[in-house]
Amino acid sequence: MLNKCDLLPYVDFDEEFFMKGVRALNKTAPVIRVSGKTGEGYEKAAEWIMEKIKKQQ
């Protein structure tokens, strides 16, 4: 999860560099952008977690 995505316009964060690093470690890892302030992404994150739980049962 990429947290605090609501702050991205205001901070010096290179999201492209971040994603290159993630992809270097795992080419298929999902990256979900979330924001506690706006609630963005939490529904998608919850769906991903529920999907993983169902696959383990």
PDB file of N, CA and C in Angstrom:
ATOM      1  N   MET A   1       0.836  -1.179   0.000  1.00  0.00           N
ATOM      2  CA  MET A   1       0.000   0.000   0.000  1.00  0.00           C
ATOM      3  C   MET A   1       0.880   1.241   0.000  1.00  0.00           C
ATOM      4  N   LEU A   2       0.481   2.160  -0.820  1.00  0.00           N
ATOM      5  CA  LEU A   2       1.123   3.471  -0.839  1.00  0.00           C
ATOM      6  C   LEU A   2       0.213   4.387  -0.033  1.00  0.00           C
ATOM      7  N   ASN A   3       0.628   4.650   1.198  1.00  0.00           N
ATOM      8  CA  ASN A   3      -0.198   5.398   2.142  1.00  0.00           C
ATOM      9  C   ASN A   3       0.030   6.907   1.990  1.00  0.00           C
ATOM     10  N   LYS A   4      -0.929   7.656   2.474  1.00  0.00           N
ATOM     11  CA  LYS A   4      -0.875   9.121   2.479  1.00  0.00           C
ATOM     12  C   LYS A   4      -0.828   9.685   1.062  1.00  0.00           C
ATOM     13  N   CYS A   5      -1.491   9.016   0.118  1.00  0.00           N
ATOM     14  CA  CYS A   5      -1.439   9.461  -1.272  1.00  0.00           C
ATOM     15  C   CYS A   5      -2.073  10.833  -1.458  1.00  0.00           C
ATOM     16  N   ASP A   6      -2.871  11.293  -0.501  1.00  0.00           N
ATOM     17  CA  ASP A   6      -3.431  12.645  -0.593  1.00  0.00           C
ATOM     18  C   ASP A   6      -2.348  13.711  -0.449  1.00  0.00           C
ATOM     19  N   LEU A   7      -1.194  13.341   0.105  1.00  0.00           N
ATOM     20  CA  LEU A   7      -0.097  14.293   0.291  1.00  0.00           C
ATOM     21  C   LEU A   7       0.872  14.341  -0.890  1.00  0.00           C
ATOM     22  N   LEU A   8       0.723  13.444  -1.839  1.00  0.00           N
ATOM     23  CA  LEU A   8       1.682  13.366  -2.935  1.00  0.00           C
ATOM     24  C   LEU A   8       1.887  14.687  -3.678  1.00  0.00           C
ATOM     25  N   PRO A   9       0.852  15.486  -3.898  1.00  0.00           N
ATOM     26  CA  PRO A   9       1.092  16.759  -4.598  1.00  0.00           C
ATOM     27  C   PRO A   9       1.926  17.761  -3.792  1.00  0.00           C
ATOM     28  N   TYR A  10       2.070  17.521  -2.502  1.00  0.00           N
ATOM     29  CA  TYR A  10       2.711  18.500  -1.621  1.00  0.00           C
ATOM     30  C   TYR A  10       4.099  18.094  -1.126  1.00  0.00           C
ATOM     31  N   VAL A  11       4.524  16.892  -1.449  1.00  0.00           N
ATOM     32  CA  VAL A  11       5.813  16.408  -0.956  1.00  0.00           C
ATOM     33  C   VAL A  11       6.701  15.992  -2.124  1.00  0.00           C
ATOM     34  N   ASP A  12       7.966  15.906  -1.849  1.00  0.00           N
ATOM     35  CA  ASP A  12       8.940  15.492  -2.848  1.00  0.00           C
ATOM     36  C   ASP A  12       9.034  13.969  -2.835  1.00  0.00           C
ATOM     37  N   PHE A  13       8.130  13.322  -3.549  1.00  0.00           N
ATOM     38  CA  PHE A  13       8.091  11.862  -3.606  1.00  0.00           C
ATOM     39  C   PHE A  13       8.031  11.454  -5.069  1.00  0.00           C
ATOM     40  N   ASP A  14       8.963  10.636  -5.483  1.00  0.00           N
ATOM     41  CA  ASP A  14       9.035  10.184  -6.861  1.00  0.00           C
ATOM     42  C   ASP A  14       8.317   8.840  -6.968  1.00  0.00           C
ATOM     43  N   GLU A  15       7.043   8.904  -7.318  1.00  0.00           N
ATOM     44  CA  GLU A  15       6.240   7.685  -7.379  1.00  0.00           C
ATOM     45  C   GLU A  15       6.747   6.732  -8.462  1.00  0.00           C
ATOM     46  N   GLU A  16       7.234   7.254  -9.567  1.00  0.00           N
ATOM     47  CA  GLU A  16       7.778   6.402 -10.625  1.00  0.00           C
ATOM     48  C   GLU A  16       8.995   5.628 -10.120  1.00  0.00           C
ATOM     49  N   PHE A  17       9.872   6.292  -9.378  1.00  0.00           N
ATOM     50  CA  PHE A  17      11.043   5.629  -8.795  1.00  0.00           C
ATOM     51  C   PHE A  17      10.600   4.565  -7.790  1.00  0.00           C
ATOM     52  N   PHE A  18       9.607   4.899  -6.979  1.00  0.00           N
ATOM     53  CA  PHE A  18       9.055   3.950  -6.009  1.00  0.00           C
ATOM     54  C   PHE A  18       8.545   2.699  -6.725  1.00  0.00           C
ATOM     55  N   MET A  19       7.759   2.897  -7.795  1.00  0.00           N
ATOM     56  CA  MET A  19       7.189   1.761  -8.521  1.00  0.00           C
ATOM     57  C   MET A  19       8.280   0.924  -9.191  1.00  0.00           C
ATOM     58  N   LYS A  20       9.322   1.561  -9.687  1.00  0.00           N
ATOM     59  CA  LYS A  20      10.431   0.798 -10.266  1.00  0.00           C
ATOM     60  C   LYS A  20      11.071  -0.090  -9.211  1.00  0.00           C
ATOM     61  N   GLY A  21      11.210   0.425  -7.998  1.00  0.00           N
ATOM     62  CA  GLY A  21      11.761  -0.371  -6.906  1.00  0.00           C
ATOM     63  C   GLY A  21      10.862  -1.531  -6.534  1.00  0.00           C
ATOM     64  N   VAL A  22       9.575  -1.292  -6.467  1.00  0.00           N
ATOM     65  CA  VAL A  22       8.614  -2.367  -6.166  1.00  0.00           C
ATOM     66  C   VAL A  22       8.697  -3.436  -7.244  1.00  0.00           C
ATOM     67  N   ARG A  23       8.675  -3.010  -8.508  1.00  0.00           N
ATOM     68  CA  ARG A  23       8.702  -3.964  -9.624  1.00  0.00           C
ATOM     69  C   ARG A  23      10.024  -4.718  -9.700  1.00  0.00           C
ATOM     70  N   ALA A  24      11.105  -4.120  -9.246  1.00  0.00           N
ATOM     71  CA  ALA A  24      12.383  -4.827  -9.209  1.00  0.00           C
ATOM     72  C   ALA A  24      12.330  -5.977  -8.204  1.00  0.00           C
ATOM     73  N   LEU A  25      11.560  -5.790  -7.144  1.00  0.00           N
ATOM     74  CA  LEU A  25      11.425  -6.825  -6.119  1.00  0.00           C
ATOM     75  C   LEU A  25      10.364  -7.854  -6.470  1.00  0.00           C
ATOM     76  N   ASN A  26       9.267  -7.373  -7.072  1.00  0.00           N
ATOM     77  CA  ASN A  26       8.152  -8.264  -7.391  1.00  0.00           C
ATOM     78  C   ASN A  26       7.365  -7.656  -8.549  1.00  0.00           C
ATOM     79  N   LYS A  27       7.463  -8.276  -9.705  1.00  0.00           N
ATOM     80  CA  LYS A  27       6.841  -7.721 -10.907  1.00  0.00           C
ATOM     81  C   LYS A  27       5.320  -7.703 -10.870  1.00  0.00           C
ATOM     82  N   THR A  28       4.717  -8.535 -10.030  1.00  0.00           N
ATOM     83  CA  THR A  28       3.253  -8.637 -10.021  1.00  0.00           C
ATOM     84  C   THR A  28       2.602  -8.150  -8.724  1.00  0.00           C
ATOM     85  N   ALA A  29       3.384  -7.628  -7.808  1.00  0.00           N
ATOM     86  CA  ALA A  29       2.827  -7.174  -6.528  1.00  0.00           C
ATOM     87  C   ALA A  29       1.827  -6.042  -6.763  1.00  0.00           C
ATOM     88  N   PRO A  30       0.650  -6.163  -6.176  1.00  0.00           N
ATOM     89  CA  PRO A  30      -0.303  -5.058  -6.316  1.00  0.00           C
ATOM     90  C   PRO A  30       0.144  -3.873  -5.470  1.00  0.00           C
ATOM     91  N   VAL A  31      -0.053  -2.692  -5.989  1.00  0.00           N
ATOM     92  CA  VAL A  31       0.220  -1.471  -5.232  1.00  0.00           C
ATOM     93  C   VAL A  31      -1.097  -0.706  -5.154  1.00  0.00           C
ATOM     94  N   ILE A  32      -1.590  -0.549  -3.954  1.00  0.00           N
ATOM     95  CA  ILE A  32      -2.868   0.124  -3.744  1.00  0.00           C
ATOM     96  C   ILE A  32      -2.596   1.449  -3.058  1.00  0.00           C
ATOM     97  N   ARG A  33      -3.036   2.518  -3.689  1.00  0.00           N
ATOM     98  CA  ARG A  33      -2.871   3.869  -3.124  1.00  0.00           C
ATOM     99  C   ARG A  33      -3.997   4.108  -2.128  1.00  0.00           C
ATOM    100  N   VAL A  34      -3.642   4.487  -0.900  1.00  0.00           N
ATOM    101  CA  VAL A  34      -4.654   4.742   0.124  1.00  0.00           C
ATOM    102  C   VAL A  34      -4.415   6.084   0.808  1.00  0.00           C
ATOM    103  N   SER A  35      -5.502   6.601   1.356  1.00  0.00           N
ATOM    104  CA  SER A  35      -5.439   7.855   2.104  1.00  0.00           C
ATOM    105  C   SER A  35      -6.391   7.761   3.290  1.00  0.00           C
ATOM    106  N   GLY A  36      -5.842   7.885   4.485  1.00  0.00           N
ATOM    107  CA  GLY A  36      -6.687   7.910   5.672  1.00  0.00           C
ATOM    108  C   GLY A  36      -7.545   9.162   5.736  1.00  0.00           C
ATOM    109  N   LYS A  37      -7.060  10.225   5.148  1.00  0.00           N
ATOM    110  CA  LYS A  37      -7.794  11.496   5.175  1.00  0.00           C
ATOM    111  C   LYS A  37      -9.030  11.448   4.289  1.00  0.00           C
ATOM    112  N   THR A  38      -8.865  10.938   3.058  1.00  0.00           N
ATOM    113  CA  THR A  38      -9.975  10.934   2.111  1.00  0.00           C
ATOM    114  C   THR A  38     -10.692   9.597   2.034  1.00  0.00           C
ATOM    115  N   GLY A  39     -10.048   8.540   2.524  1.00  0.00           N
ATOM    116  CA  GLY A  39     -10.631   7.199   2.435  1.00  0.00           C
ATOM    117  C   GLY A  39     -10.334   6.507   1.111  1.00  0.00           C
ATOM    118  N   GLU A  40      -9.648   7.202   0.230  1.00  0.00           N
ATOM    119  CA  GLU A  40      -9.318   6.636  -1.076  1.00  0.00           C
ATOM    120  C   GLU A  40      -8.570   5.323  -0.927  1.00  0.00           C
ATOM    121  N   GLY A  41      -8.975   4.324  -1.676  1.00  0.00           N
ATOM    122  CA  GLY A  41      -8.241   3.075  -1.775  1.00  0.00           C
ATOM    123  C   GLY A  41      -8.558   2.013  -0.740  1.00  0.00           C
ATOM    124  N   TYR A  42      -9.184   2.361   0.356  1.00  0.00           N
ATOM    125  CA  TYR A  42      -9.407   1.365   1.407  1.00  0.00           C
ATOM    126  C   TYR A  42     -10.398   0.284   0.989  1.00  0.00           C
ATOM    127  N   GLU A  43     -11.379   0.643   0.176  1.00  0.00           N
ATOM    128  CA  GLU A  43     -12.321  -0.372  -0.311  1.00  0.00           C
ATOM    129  C   GLU A  43     -11.580  -1.379  -1.191  1.00  0.00           C
ATOM    130  N   LYS A  44     -10.744  -0.872  -2.066  1.00  0.00           N
ATOM    131  CA  LYS A  44      -9.955  -1.745  -2.936  1.00  0.00           C
ATOM    132  C   LYS A  44      -9.009  -2.619  -2.108  1.00  0.00           C
ATOM    133  N   ALA A  45      -8.386  -2.048  -1.082  1.00  0.00           N
ATOM    134  CA  ALA A  45      -7.487  -2.815  -0.216  1.00  0.00           C
ATOM    135  C   ALA A  45      -8.250  -3.918   0.511  1.00  0.00           C
ATOM    136  N   ALA A  46      -9.427  -3.599   1.013  1.00  0.00           N
ATOM    137  CA  ALA A  46     -10.241  -4.596   1.706  1.00  0.00           C
ATOM    138  C   ALA A  46     -10.652  -5.716   0.757  1.00  0.00           C
ATOM    139  N   GLU A  47     -11.017  -5.376  -0.463  1.00  0.00           N
ATOM    140  CA  GLU A  47     -11.383  -6.387  -1.458  1.00  0.00           C
ATOM    141  C   GLU A  47     -10.210  -7.310  -1.744  1.00  0.00           C
ATOM    142  N   TRP A  48      -9.002  -6.733  -1.867  1.00  0.00           N
ATOM    143  CA  TRP A  48      -7.816  -7.543  -2.125  1.00  0.00           C
ATOM    144  C   TRP A  48      -7.553  -8.503  -0.962  1.00  0.00           C
ATOM    145  N   ILE A  49      -7.687  -8.006   0.262  1.00  0.00           N
ATOM    146  CA  ILE A  49      -7.472  -8.851   1.449  1.00  0.00           C
ATOM    147  C   ILE A  49      -8.507  -9.977   1.482  1.00  0.00           C
ATOM    148  N   MET A  50      -9.761  -9.660   1.236  1.00  0.00           N
ATOM    149  CA  MET A  50     -10.824 -10.673   1.256  1.00  0.00           C
ATOM    150  C   MET A  50     -10.582 -11.731   0.172  1.00  0.00           C
ATOM    151  N   GLU A  51     -10.115 -11.309  -0.984  1.00  0.00           N
ATOM    152  CA  GLU A  51      -9.805 -12.236  -2.053  1.00  0.00           C
ATOM    153  C   GLU A  51      -8.717 -13.211  -1.624  1.00  0.00           C
ATOM    154  N   LYS A  52      -7.695 -12.689  -0.969  1.00  0.00           N
ATOM    155  CA  LYS A  52      -6.596 -13.540  -0.493  1.00  0.00           C
ATOM    156  C   LYS A  52      -7.083 -14.521   0.571  1.00  0.00           C
ATOM    157  N   ILE A  53      -7.964 -14.077   1.446  1.00  0.00           N
ATOM    158  CA  ILE A  53      -8.504 -14.968   2.491  1.00  0.00           C
ATOM    159  C   ILE A  53      -9.313 -16.080   1.858  1.00  0.00           C
ATOM    160  N   LYS A  54     -10.142 -15.752   0.883  1.00  0.00           N
ATOM    161  CA  LYS A  54     -10.969 -16.768   0.210  1.00  0.00           C
ATOM    162  C   LYS A  54     -10.108 -17.812  -0.476  1.00  0.00           C
ATOM    163  N   LYS A  55      -8.999 -17.396  -1.071  1.00  0.00           N
ATOM    164  CA  LYS A  55      -8.118 -18.332  -1.774  1.00  0.00           C
ATOM    165  C   LYS A  55      -7.435 -19.292  -0.806  1.00  0.00           C
ATOM    166  N   GLN A  56      -7.279 -18.890   0.455  1.00  0.00           N
ATOM    167  CA  GLN A  56      -6.612 -19.734   1.443  1.00  0.00           C
ATOM    168  C   GLN A  56      -7.556 -20.739   2.086  1.00  0.00           C
ATOM    169  N   GLN A  57      -8.835 -20.533   1.946  1.00  0.00           N
ATOM    170  CA  GLN A  57      -9.809 -21.422   2.606  1.00  0.00           C
ATOM    171  C   GLN A  57     -10.054 -22.669   1.804  1.00  0.00           C
TER     172      GLN A  57
END
